[in-house]
Amino acid sequence: MTTQHILGWLLIAGVLSGFVFQRSRLCFVSALRDLFLFRALRMTRAMLLLFLLTVTGGATLQAVRGVLVEGFPGPTPAGALAGGAIFAVGMVLAGSCIAGAFWRLGEGQLSQLAVLAGVLAGTWLYVNLPFLTTVTVQETFNAWIAVGLLLLGLMAVAAWERRQPRVGEELPGARRLSWVRAPWAPELGAVVMAVLLVTFMALTGTGWGVSRAFLLTDFSAAAYAGGLLIGGFLGARLGREFRVRGPGGRAPMVIRLLGGVLMGYGARVGWGCT
């Protein structure tokens, strides 16, 4: 498959991803925030389901094709831990991850411009002031171990929810409306996203990412990021939710900008974002 074909597939994948994220509100930040602040586990359950289906699909593809992955370059354990911690703090301050900032901008949230500007600044800062740049060969392990751990996580969430009062009712459930215009349940968004990613891996032999777009040299990440923006716009328009919202006051903008800087820097330290 040529580079042009892969870029085209990445743009399409970005559009579909942005649409699914916008309709289901599937969000890494919400999965963590709701868990610790509100004891609401529905979004956490949806994210665990997404991880479970994606890892299972990837492991199945590897088994069917007989591909043996011996290792790949990546950050040291210290770099991965530090990058993840920096990114997590930035994600909380910004109120979204990098992908979320793109599709939210597409639905009219101009406040996300500050987040994306911060990510660009954080990426530039890392290029000029790198931290924990040592590269190591990532050791691989049996993916089915991860599948088992994710299943245990889902079982733990289910057990916890049975002992708690019903929360998270603001999240959409099944409704007898048009599947396009009605809000999607986050679990549905997780299933669709997993199918999209596994299908993309089967067709192209690779995955996708967005944070490297801010290096201004990775056109594949830029294509996916542009698709997220378009998909968020289409989802909001078809769902009759598109509305241009101002960036807010100065203080919230500064906080979002700082969050973006930390996400951009952390993504480079840890070699990737959420």
mmCIF file of C-alpha atoms in Angstrom:
data_model
loop_
_atom_site.group_PDB
_atom_site.id
_atom_site.type_symbol
_atom_site.label_atom_id
_atom_site.label_comp_id
_atom_site.label_asym_id
_atom_site.label_seq_id
_atom_site.Cartn_x
_atom_site.Cartn_y
_atom_site.Cartn_z
ATOM 1 C CA MET A 1 0.000 0.000 0.000
ATOM 2 C CA THR A 2 1.434 3.372 -1.033
ATOM 3 C CA THR A 3 1.953 6.320 1.295
ATOM 4 C CA GLN A 4 -0.854 8.223 -0.432
ATOM 5 C CA HIS A 5 -3.254 5.338 0.146
ATOM 6 C CA ILE A 6 -2.312 5.121 3.827
ATOM 7 C CA LEU A 7 -2.807 8.878 4.245
ATOM 8 C CA GLY A 8 -6.230 8.555 2.649
ATOM 9 C CA TRP A 9 -7.185 5.715 4.971
ATOM 10 C CA LEU A 10 -5.928 7.717 7.958
ATOM 11 C CA LEU A 11 -8.063 10.698 6.969
ATOM 12 C CA ILE A 12 -11.120 8.454 6.665
ATOM 13 C CA ALA A 13 -10.280 6.786 9.991
ATOM 14 C CA GLY A 14 -9.972 10.205 11.612
ATOM 15 C CA VAL A 15 -13.362 11.326 10.287
ATOM 16 C CA LEU A 16 -15.045 8.157 11.528
ATOM 17 C CA SER A 17 -13.240 8.354 14.888
ATOM 18 C CA GLY A 18 -14.185 11.997 15.387
ATOM 19 C CA PHE A 19 -17.803 11.183 14.579
ATOM 20 C CA VAL A 20 -17.903 8.272 17.037
ATOM 21 C CA PHE A 21 -16.174 10.252 19.794
ATOM 22 C CA GLN A 22 -18.566 13.167 19.350
ATOM 23 C CA ARG A 23 -21.732 11.083 19.331
ATOM 24 C CA SER A 24 -20.740 8.838 22.259
ATOM 25 C CA ARG A 25 -18.684 11.408 24.239
ATOM 26 C CA LEU A 26 -16.153 8.611 24.731
ATOM 27 C CA CYS A 27 -13.379 10.287 26.684
ATOM 28 C CA PHE A 28 -10.233 9.215 28.536
ATOM 29 C CA VAL A 29 -10.464 12.220 30.864
ATOM 30 C CA SER A 30 -14.032 11.414 31.867
ATOM 31 C CA ALA A 31 -13.076 7.793 32.530
ATOM 32 C CA LEU A 32 -10.547 8.924 35.149
ATOM 33 C CA ARG A 33 -12.322 12.034 36.435
ATOM 34 C CA ASP A 34 -15.698 10.368 36.961
ATOM 35 C CA LEU A 35 -14.042 7.436 38.714
ATOM 36 C CA PHE A 36 -12.249 9.517 41.335
ATOM 37 C CA LEU A 37 -14.586 12.500 41.720
ATOM 38 C CA PHE A 38 -18.036 10.992 41.337
ATOM 39 C CA ARG A 39 -17.502 7.248 41.823
ATOM 40 C CA ALA A 40 -19.173 6.858 38.427
ATOM 41 C CA LEU A 41 -17.725 3.944 36.482
ATOM 42 C CA ARG A 42 -19.721 3.895 33.263
ATOM 43 C CA MET A 43 -17.105 5.732 31.196
ATOM 44 C CA THR A 44 -14.346 3.696 32.867
ATOM 45 C CA ARG A 45 -16.193 0.535 31.871
ATOM 46 C CA ALA A 46 -16.499 1.777 28.297
ATOM 47 C CA MET A 47 -12.763 2.514 28.079
ATOM 48 C CA LEU A 48 -11.872 -0.906 29.509
ATOM 49 C CA LEU A 49 -14.183 -2.452 26.922
ATOM 50 C CA LEU A 50 -12.420 -0.489 24.173
ATOM 51 C CA PHE A 51 -9.009 -1.692 25.364
ATOM 52 C CA LEU A 52 -10.222 -5.278 25.713
ATOM 53 C CA LEU A 53 -11.685 -5.466 22.210
ATOM 54 C CA THR A 54 -8.711 -3.707 20.627
ATOM 55 C CA VAL A 55 -6.085 -5.889 22.306
ATOM 56 C CA THR A 56 -8.089 -9.026 21.535
ATOM 57 C CA GLY A 57 -8.451 -8.005 17.897
ATOM 58 C CA GLY A 58 -4.764 -7.164 17.568
ATOM 59 C CA ALA A 59 -3.700 -10.433 19.186
ATOM 60 C CA THR A 60 -6.035 -12.367 16.896
ATOM 61 C CA LEU A 61 -4.611 -10.660 13.804
ATOM 62 C CA GLN A 62 -1.106 -11.474 14.963
ATOM 63 C CA ALA A 63 -2.019 -15.113 15.573
ATOM 64 C CA VAL A 64 -3.827 -15.533 12.242
ATOM 65 C CA ARG A 65 -1.051 -13.912 10.240
ATOM 66 C CA GLY A 66 1.688 -15.604 12.216
ATOM 67 C CA VAL A 67 3.567 -12.357 12.763
ATOM 68 C CA LEU A 68 6.200 -12.482 15.485
ATOM 69 C CA VAL A 69 6.975 -9.068 16.927
ATOM 70 C CA GLU A 70 10.385 -9.272 18.553
ATOM 71 C CA GLY A 71 10.497 -5.709 19.833
ATOM 72 C CA PHE A 72 10.409 -2.088 18.804
ATOM 73 C CA PRO A 73 12.140 1.133 19.880
ATOM 74 C CA GLY A 74 10.497 3.189 22.580
ATOM 75 C CA PRO A 75 11.053 5.040 25.840
ATOM 76 C CA THR A 76 12.740 3.530 28.846
ATOM 77 C CA PRO A 77 10.445 2.544 31.737
ATOM 78 C CA ALA A 78 11.385 5.798 33.475
ATOM 79 C CA GLY A 79 10.524 7.769 30.348
ATOM 80 C CA ALA A 80 7.190 6.016 29.928
ATOM 81 C CA LEU A 81 6.281 6.610 33.578
ATOM 82 C CA ALA A 82 7.380 10.253 33.575
ATOM 83 C CA GLY A 83 5.740 10.955 30.233
ATOM 84 C CA GLY A 84 2.483 9.379 31.354
ATOM 85 C CA ALA A 85 2.459 11.360 34.599
ATOM 86 C CA ILE A 86 3.182 14.668 32.853
ATOM 87 C CA PHE A 87 0.553 13.952 30.216
ATOM 88 C CA ALA A 88 -2.047 12.961 32.817
ATOM 89 C CA VAL A 89 -1.652 16.231 34.731
ATOM 90 C CA GLY A 90 -1.929 18.182 31.494
ATOM 91 C CA MET A 91 -4.987 16.204 30.436
ATOM 92 C CA VAL A 92 -6.787 17.051 33.670
ATOM 93 C CA LEU A 93 -5.943 20.757 33.360
ATOM 94 C CA ALA A 94 -6.966 20.886 29.705
ATOM 95 C CA GLY A 95 -10.159 18.896 30.245
ATOM 96 C CA SER A 96 -9.466 16.665 27.255
ATOM 97 C CA CYS A 97 -6.782 14.604 25.601
ATOM 98 C CA ILE A 98 -5.182 15.693 22.321
ATOM 99 C CA ALA A 99 -7.624 13.753 20.149
ATOM 100 C CA GLY A 100 -10.504 15.111 22.222
ATOM 101 C CA ALA A 101 -9.337 18.671 21.632
ATOM 102 C CA PHE A 102 -9.589 18.151 17.864
ATOM 103 C CA TRP A 103 -13.101 16.714 17.754
ATOM 104 C CA ARG A 104 -14.360 19.194 20.352
ATOM 105 C CA LEU A 105 -12.991 22.031 18.249
ATOM 106 C CA GLY A 106 -14.899 20.531 15.332
ATOM 107 C CA GLU A 107 -18.158 20.769 17.280
ATOM 108 C CA GLY A 108 -17.539 24.460 17.931
ATOM 109 C CA GLN A 109 -15.597 24.672 21.207
ATOM 110 C CA LEU A 110 -13.121 27.453 20.487
ATOM 111 C CA SER A 111 -11.554 26.952 23.923
ATOM 112 C CA GLN A 112 -9.774 23.932 22.448
ATOM 113 C CA LEU A 113 -7.607 26.276 20.383
ATOM 114 C CA ALA A 114 -5.731 27.114 23.586
ATOM 115 C CA VAL A 115 -5.228 23.407 24.293
ATOM 116 C CA LEU A 116 -3.861 22.720 20.812
ATOM 117 C CA ALA A 117 -1.631 25.799 20.936
ATOM 118 C CA GLY A 118 -0.268 24.506 24.227
ATOM 119 C CA VAL A 119 0.391 21.058 22.753
ATOM 120 C CA LEU A 120 2.333 22.676 19.909
ATOM 121 C CA ALA A 121 4.345 24.726 22.411
ATOM 122 C CA GLY A 122 4.994 21.673 24.589
ATOM 123 C CA THR A 123 6.198 19.675 21.597
ATOM 124 C CA TRP A 124 8.531 22.507 20.577
ATOM 125 C CA LEU A 125 9.789 22.710 24.161
ATOM 126 C CA TYR A 126 10.666 19.018 24.168
ATOM 127 C CA VAL A 127 12.502 19.274 20.860
ATOM 128 C CA ASN A 128 14.660 22.047 22.315
ATOM 129 C CA LEU A 129 14.825 20.809 25.936
ATOM 130 C CA PRO A 130 14.498 17.018 25.773
ATOM 131 C CA PHE A 131 14.058 14.956 28.933
ATOM 132 C CA LEU A 132 14.739 11.227 29.375
ATOM 133 C CA THR A 133 15.571 10.712 25.708
ATOM 134 C CA THR A 134 17.186 7.285 26.127
ATOM 135 C CA VAL A 135 15.650 4.743 23.762
ATOM 136 C CA THR A 136 15.346 1.048 24.485
ATOM 137 C CA VAL A 137 13.923 -1.969 22.704
ATOM 138 C CA GLN A 138 10.469 -2.629 24.095
ATOM 139 C CA GLU A 139 10.084 -6.220 25.176
ATOM 140 C CA THR A 140 6.843 -7.802 24.044
ATOM 141 C CA PHE A 141 4.695 -10.185 26.042
ATOM 142 C CA ASN A 142 1.781 -12.467 25.386
ATOM 143 C CA ALA A 143 -1.131 -10.173 24.536
ATOM 144 C CA TRP A 144 -3.586 -12.670 25.968
ATOM 145 C CA ILE A 145 -2.229 -11.817 29.417
ATOM 146 C CA ALA A 146 -3.425 -8.255 28.841
ATOM 147 C CA VAL A 147 -6.787 -9.616 27.683
ATOM 148 C CA GLY A 148 -7.115 -11.532 30.941
ATOM 149 C CA LEU A 149 -6.201 -8.494 33.029
ATOM 150 C CA LEU A 150 -8.719 -6.326 31.176
ATOM 151 C CA LEU A 151 -11.420 -8.941 31.725
ATOM 152 C CA LEU A 152 -10.630 -8.896 35.428
ATOM 153 C CA GLY A 153 -10.875 -5.101 35.356
ATOM 154 C CA LEU A 154 -14.310 -5.225 33.743
ATOM 155 C CA MET A 155 -15.458 -7.804 36.279
ATOM 156 C CA ALA A 156 -14.226 -5.595 39.125
ATOM 157 C CA VAL A 157 -16.104 -2.604 37.699
ATOM 158 C CA ALA A 158 -19.281 -4.681 37.359
ATOM 159 C CA ALA A 159 -18.970 -5.907 40.945
ATOM 160 C CA TRP A 160 -18.436 -2.359 42.219
ATOM 161 C CA GLU A 161 -21.423 -1.004 40.267
ATOM 162 C CA ARG A 162 -23.736 -3.642 41.721
ATOM 163 C CA ARG A 163 -22.904 -2.339 45.187
ATOM 164 C CA GLN A 164 -23.406 1.335 44.342
ATOM 165 C CA PRO A 165 -26.487 3.469 43.663
ATOM 166 C CA ARG A 166 -27.092 4.193 40.002
ATOM 167 C CA VAL A 167 -24.910 7.063 38.826
ATOM 168 C CA GLY A 168 -23.981 8.556 35.496
ATOM 169 C CA GLU A 169 -27.575 8.753 34.292
ATOM 170 C CA GLU A 170 -26.654 11.847 32.312
ATOM 171 C CA LEU A 171 -24.871 9.558 29.882
ATOM 172 C CA PRO A 172 -27.064 8.369 27.013
ATOM 173 C CA GLY A 173 -28.496 4.897 26.867
ATOM 174 C CA ALA A 174 -30.475 3.177 24.167
ATOM 175 C CA ARG A 175 -33.119 5.412 22.615
ATOM 176 C CA ARG A 176 -35.696 4.952 19.901
ATOM 177 C CA LEU A 177 -34.371 7.725 17.728
ATOM 178 C CA SER A 178 -32.271 7.969 14.627
ATOM 179 C CA TRP A 179 -28.903 6.328 15.259
ATOM 180 C CA VAL A 180 -27.236 9.423 13.806
ATOM 181 C CA ARG A 181 -29.085 12.142 15.687
ATOM 182 C CA ALA A 182 -29.470 10.359 19.013
ATOM 183 C CA PRO A 183 -26.598 10.441 21.520
ATOM 184 C CA TRP A 184 -24.733 7.152 21.615
ATOM 185 C CA ALA A 185 -24.059 5.134 24.733
ATOM 186 C CA PRO A 186 -20.315 5.191 25.522
ATOM 187 C CA GLU A 187 -20.246 1.384 25.382
ATOM 188 C CA LEU A 188 -21.494 1.538 21.787
ATOM 189 C CA GLY A 189 -18.808 4.088 20.982
ATOM 190 C CA ALA A 190 -16.183 1.770 22.473
ATOM 191 C CA VAL A 191 -17.318 -1.174 20.349
ATOM 192 C CA VAL A 192 -17.399 0.878 17.138
ATOM 193 C CA MET A 193 -13.978 2.414 17.837
ATOM 194 C CA ALA A 194 -12.475 -1.023 18.478
ATOM 195 C CA VAL A 195 -13.919 -2.349 15.212
ATOM 196 C CA LEU A 196 -12.534 0.672 13.346
ATOM 197 C CA LEU A 197 -9.038 0.296 14.782
ATOM 198 C CA VAL A 198 -8.792 -3.470 14.284
ATOM 199 C CA THR A 199 -10.140 -3.145 10.735
ATOM 200 C CA PHE A 200 -7.613 -0.393 10.013
ATOM 201 C CA MET A 201 -4.773 -2.556 11.337
ATOM 202 C CA ALA A 202 -5.955 -5.463 9.188
ATOM 203 C CA LEU A 203 -6.046 -3.298 6.049
ATOM 204 C CA THR A 204 -2.851 -1.292 6.521
ATOM 205 C CA GLY A 205 -0.726 -3.257 8.980
ATOM 206 C CA THR A 206 -0.356 -0.225 11.241
ATOM 207 C CA GLY A 207 -2.292 1.840 13.770
ATOM 208 C CA TRP A 208 -2.889 5.546 14.134
ATOM 209 C CA GLY A 209 -1.884 8.398 16.423
ATOM 210 C CA VAL A 210 -2.283 12.139 16.723
ATOM 211 C CA SER A 211 0.387 13.656 18.985
ATOM 212 C CA ARG A 212 3.184 13.377 16.402
ATOM 213 C CA ALA A 213 1.263 15.770 14.162
ATOM 214 C CA PHE A 214 2.698 18.600 16.277
ATOM 215 C CA LEU A 215 6.227 17.690 15.229
ATOM 216 C CA LEU A 216 5.126 19.143 11.862
ATOM 217 C CA THR A 217 6.928 16.325 10.050
ATOM 218 C CA ASP A 218 4.510 13.404 10.471
ATOM 219 C CA PHE A 219 1.889 13.680 7.736
ATOM 220 C CA SER A 220 0.158 10.463 8.776
ATOM 221 C CA ALA A 221 -0.642 11.868 12.224
ATOM 222 C CA ALA A 222 -1.687 15.168 10.638
ATOM 223 C CA ALA A 223 -4.107 13.343 8.328
ATOM 224 C CA TYR A 224 -5.710 11.551 11.265
ATOM 225 C CA ALA A 225 -5.898 14.793 13.274
ATOM 226 C CA GLY A 226 -7.595 16.585 10.387
ATOM 227 C CA GLY A 227 -10.077 13.751 10.137
ATOM 228 C CA LEU A 228 -10.906 14.045 13.840
ATOM 229 C CA LEU A 229 -11.723 17.723 13.337
ATOM 230 C CA ILE A 230 -14.005 16.961 10.390
ATOM 231 C CA GLY A 231 -15.632 14.024 12.163
ATOM 232 C CA GLY A 232 -16.396 16.105 15.238
ATOM 233 C CA PHE A 233 -18.019 18.729 13.028
ATOM 234 C CA LEU A 234 -20.114 16.165 11.142
ATOM 235 C CA GLY A 235 -21.228 14.467 14.348
ATOM 236 C CA ALA A 236 -22.284 17.755 15.904
ATOM 237 C CA ARG A 237 -24.091 18.931 12.773
ATOM 238 C CA LEU A 238 -25.966 15.678 12.221
ATOM 239 C CA GLY A 239 -26.820 15.518 15.915
ATOM 240 C CA ARG A 240 -27.984 19.153 15.845
ATOM 241 C CA GLU A 241 -25.435 20.010 18.523
ATOM 242 C CA PHE A 242 -23.057 22.250 16.599
ATOM 243 C CA ARG A 243 -22.708 25.612 18.270
ATOM 244 C CA VAL A 244 -19.768 27.979 18.276
ATOM 245 C CA ARG A 245 -18.795 28.567 21.892
ATOM 246 C CA GLY A 246 -16.329 31.250 22.877
ATOM 247 C CA PRO A 247 -13.002 30.492 24.512
ATOM 248 C CA GLY A 248 -14.150 31.678 27.955
ATOM 249 C CA GLY A 249 -12.321 33.922 30.389
ATOM 250 C CA ARG A 250 -8.609 34.562 30.619
ATOM 251 C CA ALA A 251 -7.979 32.261 33.589
ATOM 252 C CA PRO A 252 -9.597 29.158 32.006
ATOM 253 C CA MET A 253 -7.687 29.826 28.794
ATOM 254 C CA VAL A 254 -4.380 29.999 30.656
ATOM 255 C CA ILE A 255 -5.164 26.737 32.457
ATOM 256 C CA ARG A 256 -6.040 25.006 29.186
ATOM 257 C CA LEU A 257 -2.901 26.385 27.563
ATOM 258 C CA LEU A 258 -0.768 25.059 30.419
ATOM 259 C CA GLY A 259 -2.520 21.708 30.192
ATOM 260 C CA GLY A 260 -1.765 21.577 26.487
ATOM 261 C CA VAL A 261 1.916 22.364 27.097
ATOM 262 C CA LEU A 262 2.172 19.500 29.583
ATOM 263 C CA MET A 263 0.380 17.112 27.222
ATOM 264 C CA GLY A 264 2.637 18.045 24.316
ATOM 265 C CA TYR A 265 5.783 17.614 26.393
ATOM 266 C CA GLY A 266 4.592 14.454 28.139
ATOM 267 C CA ALA A 267 3.552 12.842 24.861
ATOM 268 C CA ARG A 268 7.084 13.210 23.544
ATOM 269 C CA VAL A 269 8.720 11.974 26.752
ATOM 270 C CA GLY A 270 6.491 8.892 26.760
ATOM 271 C CA TRP A 271 6.474 8.421 22.974
ATOM 272 C CA GLY A 272 2.744 8.841 22.576
ATOM 273 C CA CYS A 273 -0.493 10.051 24.102
ATOM 274 C CA THR A 274 -3.658 8.263 25.172
#
